[in-house]
JSON list of C-alpha atoms and ligand atoms in Angstrom, two decimals:
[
{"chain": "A", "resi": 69, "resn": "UNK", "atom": "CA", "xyz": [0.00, 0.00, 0.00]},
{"chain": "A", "resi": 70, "resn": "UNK", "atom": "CA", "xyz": [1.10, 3.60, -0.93]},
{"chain": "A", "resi": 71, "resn": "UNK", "atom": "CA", "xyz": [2.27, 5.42, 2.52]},
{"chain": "A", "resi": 72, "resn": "UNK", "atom": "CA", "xyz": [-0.14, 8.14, 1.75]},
{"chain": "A", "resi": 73, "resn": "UNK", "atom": "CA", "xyz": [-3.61, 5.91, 1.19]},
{"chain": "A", "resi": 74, "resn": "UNK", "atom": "CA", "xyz": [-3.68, 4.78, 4.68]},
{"chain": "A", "resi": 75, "resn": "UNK", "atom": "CA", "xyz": [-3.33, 8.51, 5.62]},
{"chain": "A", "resi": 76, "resn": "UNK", "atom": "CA", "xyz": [-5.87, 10.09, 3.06]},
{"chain": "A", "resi": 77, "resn": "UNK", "atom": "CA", "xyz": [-8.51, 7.22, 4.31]},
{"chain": "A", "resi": 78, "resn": "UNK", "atom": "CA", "xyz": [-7.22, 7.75, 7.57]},
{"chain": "A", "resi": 79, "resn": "UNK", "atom": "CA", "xyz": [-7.95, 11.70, 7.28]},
{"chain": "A", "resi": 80, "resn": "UNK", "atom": "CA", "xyz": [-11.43, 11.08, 5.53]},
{"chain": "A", "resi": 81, "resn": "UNK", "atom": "CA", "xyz": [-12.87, 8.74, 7.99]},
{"chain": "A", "resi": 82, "resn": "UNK", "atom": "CA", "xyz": [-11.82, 10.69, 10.80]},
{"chain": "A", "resi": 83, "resn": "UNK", "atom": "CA", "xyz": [-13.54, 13.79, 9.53]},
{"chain": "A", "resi": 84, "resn": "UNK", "atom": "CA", "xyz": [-17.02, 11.35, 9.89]},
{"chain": "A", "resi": 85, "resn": "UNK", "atom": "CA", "xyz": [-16.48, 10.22, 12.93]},
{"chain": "A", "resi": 86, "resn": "UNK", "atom": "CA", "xyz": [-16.94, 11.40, 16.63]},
{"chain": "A", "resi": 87, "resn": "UNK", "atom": "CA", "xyz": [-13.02, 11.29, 18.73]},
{"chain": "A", "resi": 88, "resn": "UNK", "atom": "CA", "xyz": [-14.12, 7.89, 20.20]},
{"chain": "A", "resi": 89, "resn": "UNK", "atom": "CA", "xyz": [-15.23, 6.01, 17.37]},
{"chain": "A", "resi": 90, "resn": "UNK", "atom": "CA", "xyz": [-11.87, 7.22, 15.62]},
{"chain": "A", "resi": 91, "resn": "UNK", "atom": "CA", "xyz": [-9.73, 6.27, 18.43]},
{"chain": "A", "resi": 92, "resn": "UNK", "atom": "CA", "xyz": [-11.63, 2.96, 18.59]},
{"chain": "A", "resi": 93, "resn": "UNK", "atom": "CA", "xyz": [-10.85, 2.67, 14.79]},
{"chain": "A", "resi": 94, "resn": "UNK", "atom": "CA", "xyz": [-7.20, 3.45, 14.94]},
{"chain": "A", "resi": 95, "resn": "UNK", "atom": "CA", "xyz": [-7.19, 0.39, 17.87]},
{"chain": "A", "resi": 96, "resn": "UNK", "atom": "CA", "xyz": [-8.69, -1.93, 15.35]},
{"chain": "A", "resi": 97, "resn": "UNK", "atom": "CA", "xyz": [-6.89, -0.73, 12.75]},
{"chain": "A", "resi": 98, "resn": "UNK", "atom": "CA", "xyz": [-3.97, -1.52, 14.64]},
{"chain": "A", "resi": 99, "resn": "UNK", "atom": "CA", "xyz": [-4.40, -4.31, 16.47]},
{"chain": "A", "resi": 100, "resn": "UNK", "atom": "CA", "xyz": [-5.86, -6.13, 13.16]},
{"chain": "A", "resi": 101, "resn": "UNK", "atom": "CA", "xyz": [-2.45, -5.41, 11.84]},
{"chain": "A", "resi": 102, "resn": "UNK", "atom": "CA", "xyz": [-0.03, -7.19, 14.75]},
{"chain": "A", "resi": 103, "resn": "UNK", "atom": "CA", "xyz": [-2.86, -9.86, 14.46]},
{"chain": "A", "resi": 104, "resn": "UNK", "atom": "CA", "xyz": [-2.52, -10.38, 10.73]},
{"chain": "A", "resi": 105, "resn": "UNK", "atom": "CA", "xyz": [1.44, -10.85, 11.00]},
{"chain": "A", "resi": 106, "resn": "UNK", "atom": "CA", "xyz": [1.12, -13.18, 13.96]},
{"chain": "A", "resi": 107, "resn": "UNK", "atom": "CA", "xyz": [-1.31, -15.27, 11.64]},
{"chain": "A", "resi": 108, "resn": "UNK", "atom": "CA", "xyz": [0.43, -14.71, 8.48]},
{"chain": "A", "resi": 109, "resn": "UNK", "atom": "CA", "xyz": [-1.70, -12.25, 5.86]},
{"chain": "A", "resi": 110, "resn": "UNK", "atom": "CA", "xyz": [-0.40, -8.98, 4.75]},
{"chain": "A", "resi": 111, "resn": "UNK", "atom": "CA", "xyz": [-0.41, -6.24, 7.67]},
{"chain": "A", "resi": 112, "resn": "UNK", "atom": "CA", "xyz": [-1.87, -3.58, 4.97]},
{"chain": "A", "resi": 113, "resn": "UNK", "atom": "CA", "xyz": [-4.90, -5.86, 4.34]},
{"chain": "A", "resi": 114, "resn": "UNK", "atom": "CA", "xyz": [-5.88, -6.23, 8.06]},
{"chain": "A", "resi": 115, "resn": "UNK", "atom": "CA", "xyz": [-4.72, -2.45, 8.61]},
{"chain": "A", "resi": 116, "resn": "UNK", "atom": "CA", "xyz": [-7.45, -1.33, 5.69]},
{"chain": "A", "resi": 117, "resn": "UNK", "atom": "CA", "xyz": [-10.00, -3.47, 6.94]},
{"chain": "A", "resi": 118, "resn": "UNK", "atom": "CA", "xyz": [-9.26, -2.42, 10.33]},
{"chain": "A", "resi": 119, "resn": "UNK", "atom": "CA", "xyz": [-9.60, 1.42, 9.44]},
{"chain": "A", "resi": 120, "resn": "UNK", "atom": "CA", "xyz": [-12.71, 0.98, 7.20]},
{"chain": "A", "resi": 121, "resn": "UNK", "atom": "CA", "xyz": [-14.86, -1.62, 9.10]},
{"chain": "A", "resi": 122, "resn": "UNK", "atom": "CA", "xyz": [-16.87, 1.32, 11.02]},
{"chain": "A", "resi": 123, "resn": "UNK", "atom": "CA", "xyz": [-16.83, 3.56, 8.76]},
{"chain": "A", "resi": 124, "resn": "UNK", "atom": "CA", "xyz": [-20.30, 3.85, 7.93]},
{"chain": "A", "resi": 125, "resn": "UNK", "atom": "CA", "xyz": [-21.23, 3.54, 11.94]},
{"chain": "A", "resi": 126, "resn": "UNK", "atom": "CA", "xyz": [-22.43, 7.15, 12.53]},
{"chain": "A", "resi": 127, "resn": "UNK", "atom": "CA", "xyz": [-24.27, 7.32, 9.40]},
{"chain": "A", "resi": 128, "resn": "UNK", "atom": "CA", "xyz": [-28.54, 7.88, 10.12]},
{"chain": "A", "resi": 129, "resn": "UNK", "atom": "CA", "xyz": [-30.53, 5.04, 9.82]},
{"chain": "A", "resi": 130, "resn": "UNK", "atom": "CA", "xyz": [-32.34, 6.48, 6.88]},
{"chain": "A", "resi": 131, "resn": "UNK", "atom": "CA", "xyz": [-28.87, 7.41, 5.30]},
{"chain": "A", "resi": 132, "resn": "UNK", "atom": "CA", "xyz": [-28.20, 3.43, 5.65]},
{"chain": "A", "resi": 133, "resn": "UNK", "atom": "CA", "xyz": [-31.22, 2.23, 4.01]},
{"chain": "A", "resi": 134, "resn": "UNK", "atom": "CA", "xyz": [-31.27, 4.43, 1.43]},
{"chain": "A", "resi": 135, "resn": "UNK", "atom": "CA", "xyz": [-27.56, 3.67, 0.63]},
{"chain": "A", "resi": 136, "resn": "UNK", "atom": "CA", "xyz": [-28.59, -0.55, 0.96]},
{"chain": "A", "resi": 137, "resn": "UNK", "atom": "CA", "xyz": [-31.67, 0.04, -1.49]},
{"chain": "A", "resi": 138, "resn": "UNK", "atom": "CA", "xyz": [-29.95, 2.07, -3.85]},
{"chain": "A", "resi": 139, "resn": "UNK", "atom": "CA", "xyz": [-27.05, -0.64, -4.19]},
{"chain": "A", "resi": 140, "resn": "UNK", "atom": "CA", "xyz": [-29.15, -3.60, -4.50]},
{"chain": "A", "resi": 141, "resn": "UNK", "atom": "CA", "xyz": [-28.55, -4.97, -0.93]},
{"chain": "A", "resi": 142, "resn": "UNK", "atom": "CA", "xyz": [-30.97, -6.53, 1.25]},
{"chain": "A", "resi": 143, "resn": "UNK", "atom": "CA", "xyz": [-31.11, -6.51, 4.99]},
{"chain": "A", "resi": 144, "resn": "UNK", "atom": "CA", "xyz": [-33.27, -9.05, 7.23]},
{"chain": "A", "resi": 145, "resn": "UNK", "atom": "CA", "xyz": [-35.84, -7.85, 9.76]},
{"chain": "A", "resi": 146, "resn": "UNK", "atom": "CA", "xyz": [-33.33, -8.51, 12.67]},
{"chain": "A", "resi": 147, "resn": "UNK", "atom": "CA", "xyz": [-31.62, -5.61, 11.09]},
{"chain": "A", "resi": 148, "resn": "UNK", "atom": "CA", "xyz": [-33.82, -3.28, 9.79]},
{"chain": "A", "resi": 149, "resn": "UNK", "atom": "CA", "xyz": [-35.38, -3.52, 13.77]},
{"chain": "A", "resi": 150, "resn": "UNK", "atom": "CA", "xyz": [-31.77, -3.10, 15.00]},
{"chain": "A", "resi": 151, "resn": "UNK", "atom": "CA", "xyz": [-30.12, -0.79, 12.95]},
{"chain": "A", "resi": 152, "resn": "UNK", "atom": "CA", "xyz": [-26.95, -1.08, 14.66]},
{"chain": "A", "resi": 153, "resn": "UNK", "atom": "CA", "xyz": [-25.82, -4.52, 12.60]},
{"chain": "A", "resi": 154, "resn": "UNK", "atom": "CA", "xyz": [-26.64, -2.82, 9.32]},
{"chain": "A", "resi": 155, "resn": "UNK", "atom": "CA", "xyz": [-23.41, -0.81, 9.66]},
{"chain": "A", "resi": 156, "resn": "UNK", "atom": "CA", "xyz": [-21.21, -3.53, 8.39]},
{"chain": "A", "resi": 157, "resn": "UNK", "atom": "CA", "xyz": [-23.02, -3.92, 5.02]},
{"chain": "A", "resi": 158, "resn": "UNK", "atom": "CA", "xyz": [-23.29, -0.25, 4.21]},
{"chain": "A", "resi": 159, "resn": "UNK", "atom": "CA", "xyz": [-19.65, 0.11, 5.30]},
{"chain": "A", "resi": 160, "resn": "UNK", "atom": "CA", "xyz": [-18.70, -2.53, 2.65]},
{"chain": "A", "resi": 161, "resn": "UNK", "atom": "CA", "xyz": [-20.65, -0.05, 0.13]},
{"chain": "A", "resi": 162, "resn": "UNK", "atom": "CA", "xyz": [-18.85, 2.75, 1.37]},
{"chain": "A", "resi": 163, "resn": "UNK", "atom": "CA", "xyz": [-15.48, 0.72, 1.18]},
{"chain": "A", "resi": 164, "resn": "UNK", "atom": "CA", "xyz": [-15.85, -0.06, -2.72]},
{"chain": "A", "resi": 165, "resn": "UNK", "atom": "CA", "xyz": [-17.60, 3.29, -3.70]},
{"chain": "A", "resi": 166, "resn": "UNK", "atom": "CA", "xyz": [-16.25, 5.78, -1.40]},
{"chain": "A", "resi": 167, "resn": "UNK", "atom": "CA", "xyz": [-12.62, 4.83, -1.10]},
{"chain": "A", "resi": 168, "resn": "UNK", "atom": "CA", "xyz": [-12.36, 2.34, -4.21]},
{"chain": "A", "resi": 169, "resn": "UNK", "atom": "CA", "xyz": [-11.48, -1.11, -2.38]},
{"chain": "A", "resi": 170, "resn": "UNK", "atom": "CA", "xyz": [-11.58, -3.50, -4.46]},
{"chain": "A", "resi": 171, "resn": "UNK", "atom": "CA", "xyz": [-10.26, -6.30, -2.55]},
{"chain": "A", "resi": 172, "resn": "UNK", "atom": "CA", "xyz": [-12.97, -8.84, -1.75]},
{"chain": "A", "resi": 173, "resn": "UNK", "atom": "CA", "xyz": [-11.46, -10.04, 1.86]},
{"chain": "A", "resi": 174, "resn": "UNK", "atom": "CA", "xyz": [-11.35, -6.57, 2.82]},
{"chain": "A", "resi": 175, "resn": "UNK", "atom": "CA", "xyz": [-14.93, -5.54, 1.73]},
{"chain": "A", "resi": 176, "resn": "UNK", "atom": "CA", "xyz": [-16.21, -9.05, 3.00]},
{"chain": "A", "resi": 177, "resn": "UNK", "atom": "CA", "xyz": [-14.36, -8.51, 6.50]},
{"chain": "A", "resi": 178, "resn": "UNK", "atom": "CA", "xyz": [-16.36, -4.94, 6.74]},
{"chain": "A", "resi": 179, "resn": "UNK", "atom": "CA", "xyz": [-19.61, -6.79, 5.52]},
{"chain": "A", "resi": 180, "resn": "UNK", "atom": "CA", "xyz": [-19.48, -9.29, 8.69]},
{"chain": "A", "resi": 181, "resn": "UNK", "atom": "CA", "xyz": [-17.88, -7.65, 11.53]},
{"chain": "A", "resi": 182, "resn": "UNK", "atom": "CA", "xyz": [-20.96, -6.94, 13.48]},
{"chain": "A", "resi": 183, "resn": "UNK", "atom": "CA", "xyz": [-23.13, -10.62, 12.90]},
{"chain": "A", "resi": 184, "resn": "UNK", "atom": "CA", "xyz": [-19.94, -13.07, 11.89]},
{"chain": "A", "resi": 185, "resn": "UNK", "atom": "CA", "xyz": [-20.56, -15.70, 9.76]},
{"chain": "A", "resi": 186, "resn": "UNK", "atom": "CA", "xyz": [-20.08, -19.57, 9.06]},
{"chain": "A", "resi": 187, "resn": "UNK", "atom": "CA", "xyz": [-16.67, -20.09, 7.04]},
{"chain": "A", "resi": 188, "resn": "UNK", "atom": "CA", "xyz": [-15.21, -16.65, 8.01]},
{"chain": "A", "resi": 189, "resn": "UNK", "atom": "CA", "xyz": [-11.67, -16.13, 6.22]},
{"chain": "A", "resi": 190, "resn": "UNK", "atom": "CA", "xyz": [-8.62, -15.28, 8.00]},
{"chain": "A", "resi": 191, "resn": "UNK", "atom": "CA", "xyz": [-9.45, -11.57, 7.56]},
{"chain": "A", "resi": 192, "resn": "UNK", "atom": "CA", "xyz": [-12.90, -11.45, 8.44]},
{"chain": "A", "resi": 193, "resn": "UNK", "atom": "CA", "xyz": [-12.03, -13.31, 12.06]},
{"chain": "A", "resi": 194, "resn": "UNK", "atom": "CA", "xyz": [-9.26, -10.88, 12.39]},
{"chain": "A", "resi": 195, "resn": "UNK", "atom": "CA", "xyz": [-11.43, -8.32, 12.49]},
{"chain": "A", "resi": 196, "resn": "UNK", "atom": "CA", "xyz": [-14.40, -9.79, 14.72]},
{"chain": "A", "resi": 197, "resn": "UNK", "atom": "CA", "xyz": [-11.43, -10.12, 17.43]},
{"chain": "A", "resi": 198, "resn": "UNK", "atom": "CA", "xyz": [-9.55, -7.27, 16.99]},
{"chain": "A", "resi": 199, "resn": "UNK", "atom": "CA", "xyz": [-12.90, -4.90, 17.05]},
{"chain": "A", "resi": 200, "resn": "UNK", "atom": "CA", "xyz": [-13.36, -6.98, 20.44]},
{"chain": "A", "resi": 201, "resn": "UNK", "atom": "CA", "xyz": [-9.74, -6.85, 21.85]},
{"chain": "A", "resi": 202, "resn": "UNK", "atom": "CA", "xyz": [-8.46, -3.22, 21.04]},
{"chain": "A", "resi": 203, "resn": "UNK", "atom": "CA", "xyz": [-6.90, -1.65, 23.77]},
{"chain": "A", "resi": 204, "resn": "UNK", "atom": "CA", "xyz": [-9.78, 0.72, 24.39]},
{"chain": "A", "resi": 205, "resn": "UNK", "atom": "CA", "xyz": [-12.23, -1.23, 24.74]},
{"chain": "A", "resi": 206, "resn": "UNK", "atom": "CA", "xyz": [-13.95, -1.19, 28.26]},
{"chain": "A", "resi": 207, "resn": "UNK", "atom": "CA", "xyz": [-13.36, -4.21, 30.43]},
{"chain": "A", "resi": 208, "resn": "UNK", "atom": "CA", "xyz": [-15.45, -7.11, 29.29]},
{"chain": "A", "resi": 209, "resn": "UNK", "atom": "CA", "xyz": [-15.87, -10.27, 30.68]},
{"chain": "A", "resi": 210, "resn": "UNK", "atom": "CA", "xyz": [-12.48, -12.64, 30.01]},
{"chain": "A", "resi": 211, "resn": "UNK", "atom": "CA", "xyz": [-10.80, -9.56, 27.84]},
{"chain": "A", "resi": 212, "resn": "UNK", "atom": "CA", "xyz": [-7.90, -10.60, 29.27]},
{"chain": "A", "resi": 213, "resn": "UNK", "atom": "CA", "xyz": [-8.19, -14.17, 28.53]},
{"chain": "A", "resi": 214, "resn": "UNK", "atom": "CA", "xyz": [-9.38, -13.32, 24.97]},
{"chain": "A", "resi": 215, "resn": "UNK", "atom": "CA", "xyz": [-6.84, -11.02, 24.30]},
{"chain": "A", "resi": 216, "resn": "UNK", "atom": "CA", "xyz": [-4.20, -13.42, 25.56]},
{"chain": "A", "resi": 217, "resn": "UNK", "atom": "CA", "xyz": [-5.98, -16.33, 22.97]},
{"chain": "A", "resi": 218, "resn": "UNK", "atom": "CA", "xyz": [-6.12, -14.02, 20.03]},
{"chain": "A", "resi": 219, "resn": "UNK", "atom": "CA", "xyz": [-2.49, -14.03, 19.26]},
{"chain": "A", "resi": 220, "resn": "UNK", "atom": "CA", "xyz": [-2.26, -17.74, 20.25]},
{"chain": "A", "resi": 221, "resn": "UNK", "atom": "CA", "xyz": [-5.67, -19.70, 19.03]},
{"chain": "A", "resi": 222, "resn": "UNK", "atom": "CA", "xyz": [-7.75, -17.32, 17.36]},
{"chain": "A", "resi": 223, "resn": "UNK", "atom": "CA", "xyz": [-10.97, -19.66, 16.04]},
{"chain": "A", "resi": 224, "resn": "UNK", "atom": "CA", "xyz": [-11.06, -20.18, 20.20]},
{"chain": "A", "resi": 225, "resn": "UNK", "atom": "CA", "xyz": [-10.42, -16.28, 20.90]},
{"chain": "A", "resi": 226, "resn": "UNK", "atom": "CA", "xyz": [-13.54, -15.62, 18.18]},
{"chain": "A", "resi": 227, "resn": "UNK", "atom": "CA", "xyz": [-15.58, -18.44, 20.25]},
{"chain": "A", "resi": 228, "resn": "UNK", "atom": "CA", "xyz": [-15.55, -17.23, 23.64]},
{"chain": "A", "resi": 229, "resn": "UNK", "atom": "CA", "xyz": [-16.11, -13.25, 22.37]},
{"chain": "A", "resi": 230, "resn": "UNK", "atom": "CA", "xyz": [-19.57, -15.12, 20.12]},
{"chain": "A", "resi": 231, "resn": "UNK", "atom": "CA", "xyz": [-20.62, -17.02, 23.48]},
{"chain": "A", "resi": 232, "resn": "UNK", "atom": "CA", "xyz": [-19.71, -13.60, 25.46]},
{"chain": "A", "resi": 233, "resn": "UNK", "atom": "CA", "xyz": [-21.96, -11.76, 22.84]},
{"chain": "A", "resi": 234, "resn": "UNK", "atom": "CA", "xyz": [-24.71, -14.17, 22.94]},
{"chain": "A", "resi": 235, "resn": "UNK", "atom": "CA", "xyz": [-25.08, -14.38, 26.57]},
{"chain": "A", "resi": 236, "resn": "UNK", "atom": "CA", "xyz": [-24.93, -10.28, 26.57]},
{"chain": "A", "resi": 237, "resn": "UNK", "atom": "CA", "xyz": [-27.80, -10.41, 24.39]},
{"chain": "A", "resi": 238, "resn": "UNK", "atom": "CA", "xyz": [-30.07, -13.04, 26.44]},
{"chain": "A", "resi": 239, "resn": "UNK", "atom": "CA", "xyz": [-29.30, -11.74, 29.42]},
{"chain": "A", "resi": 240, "resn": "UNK", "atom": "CA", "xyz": [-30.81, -7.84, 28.15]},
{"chain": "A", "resi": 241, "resn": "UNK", "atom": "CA", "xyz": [-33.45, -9.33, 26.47]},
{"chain": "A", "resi": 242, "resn": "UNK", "atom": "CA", "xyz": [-32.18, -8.03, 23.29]},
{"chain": "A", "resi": 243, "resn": "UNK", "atom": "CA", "xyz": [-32.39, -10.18, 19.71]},
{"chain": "A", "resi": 244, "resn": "UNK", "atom": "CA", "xyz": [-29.95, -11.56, 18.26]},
{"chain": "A", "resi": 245, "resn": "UNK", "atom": "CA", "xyz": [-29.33, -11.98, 14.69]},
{"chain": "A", "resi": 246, "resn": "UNK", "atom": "CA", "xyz": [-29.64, -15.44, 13.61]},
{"chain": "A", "resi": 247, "resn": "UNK", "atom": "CA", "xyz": [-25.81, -14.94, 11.72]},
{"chain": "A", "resi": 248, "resn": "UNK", "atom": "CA", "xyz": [-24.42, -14.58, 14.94]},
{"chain": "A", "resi": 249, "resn": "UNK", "atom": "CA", "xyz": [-25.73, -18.14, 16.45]},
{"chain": "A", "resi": 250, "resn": "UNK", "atom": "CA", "xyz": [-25.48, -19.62, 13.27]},
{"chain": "A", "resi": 251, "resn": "UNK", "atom": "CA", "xyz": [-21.32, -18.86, 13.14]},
{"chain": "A", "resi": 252, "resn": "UNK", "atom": "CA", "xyz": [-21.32, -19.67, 17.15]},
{"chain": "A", "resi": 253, "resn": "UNK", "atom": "CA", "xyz": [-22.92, -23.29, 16.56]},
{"chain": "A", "resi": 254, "resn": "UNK", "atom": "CA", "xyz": [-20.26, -23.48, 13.60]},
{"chain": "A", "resi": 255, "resn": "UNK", "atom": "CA", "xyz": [-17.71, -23.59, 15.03]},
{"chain": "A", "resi": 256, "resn": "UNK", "atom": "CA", "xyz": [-18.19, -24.44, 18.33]},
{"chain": "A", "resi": 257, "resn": "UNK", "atom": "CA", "xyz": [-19.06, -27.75, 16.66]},
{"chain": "A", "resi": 258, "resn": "UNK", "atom": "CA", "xyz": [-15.88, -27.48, 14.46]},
{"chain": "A", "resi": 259, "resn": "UNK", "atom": "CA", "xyz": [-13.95, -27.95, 17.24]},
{"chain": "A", "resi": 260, "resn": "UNK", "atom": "CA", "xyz": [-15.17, -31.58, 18.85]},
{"chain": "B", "resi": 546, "resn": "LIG", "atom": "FE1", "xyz": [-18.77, -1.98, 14.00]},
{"chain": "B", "resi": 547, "resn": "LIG", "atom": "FE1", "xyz": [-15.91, -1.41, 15.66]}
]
């Protein structure tokens, strides 16, 4: 990557962003890269991902559904009732058209960072974790555990953050989107 893309993205982004959703970007950003070289894929992959995957998070709901209708993507009820999870998909249409990635594992990786899916790639786990793990992130439970796991196992660092995220969810009486169940039960049973 050109020294001076990760800075003009870097500069854009941050002007469409409040100071702790950057900050929390630059940690993913980041921490996506040291995980990428620990689990061997290119740093500048992880570090675009990283710096793109919320970048359509402060964007109005009705900015998000017009930009998902007007690119031919659908959303399912769990998300158009919790607007929250459609960030990922708009932010992969905001990837390709805004700032021209044309890398499928990075726009993917955007796409699924707030439900997971079965068969994640290397890239798209990298950044489930490391929007989980970044050092600003408040204390959750095991974060130090999970931290510790990401850099050694990380199919068993992305399990216990689904299972943390699940029982978050049940315990506030809050729905879940079937993705994120359906990737738990993946590979939870991938692992017997
Ligand atoms: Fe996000
Ligand atoms: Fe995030």
């Amino acid at each position: 990557m050109k020294p001076d893309k990760f800075k003009k993205i870097r500069d854009s982004i941050e002007k469409e962003m409040d100071e702790k959703r950057f900050a929390h970007t630059l940690g993913v950003a980041y921490t996506a890269a040291m995980l990428a070289s620990i689990h061997g894929i290119p740093q500048d992959t992880a570090l675009l991902a990283g710096l793109l995957h919320d970048c359509a998070k402060c964007y109005s709901d009705e900015k998000m559904f017009s930009l998902c209708s007007k690119n031919n993507v659908s959303y399912s009820v769990t998300e158009a009732k919790n607007t929250a999870l459609l960030h990922g998909k708009v932010g992969a249409i905001i990837a390709c058209k805004k700032y021209a990635i044309e890398d499928e594992t990075i726009l993917n990786a955007i796409r699924y960072h707030t439900t997971g899916r079965p068969e994640m790639t290397l890239l798209d786990k990298i950044i489930y974790v490391a929007d989980y793990i970044e050092p600003g992130r408040k204390p959750l439970p095991n974060l130090s555990e999970i931290r510790k796991l990401a850099f050694q196992d990380l199919d068993a660092a992305l399990i216990m953050i689904l299972e943390n995220i699940l029982n978050y969810l049940e315990s506030c009486g809050k729905e879940t989107d079937p993705a994120t169940r359906e990737t738990y039960e993946y590979y939870i049973n991938r692992r017997d």
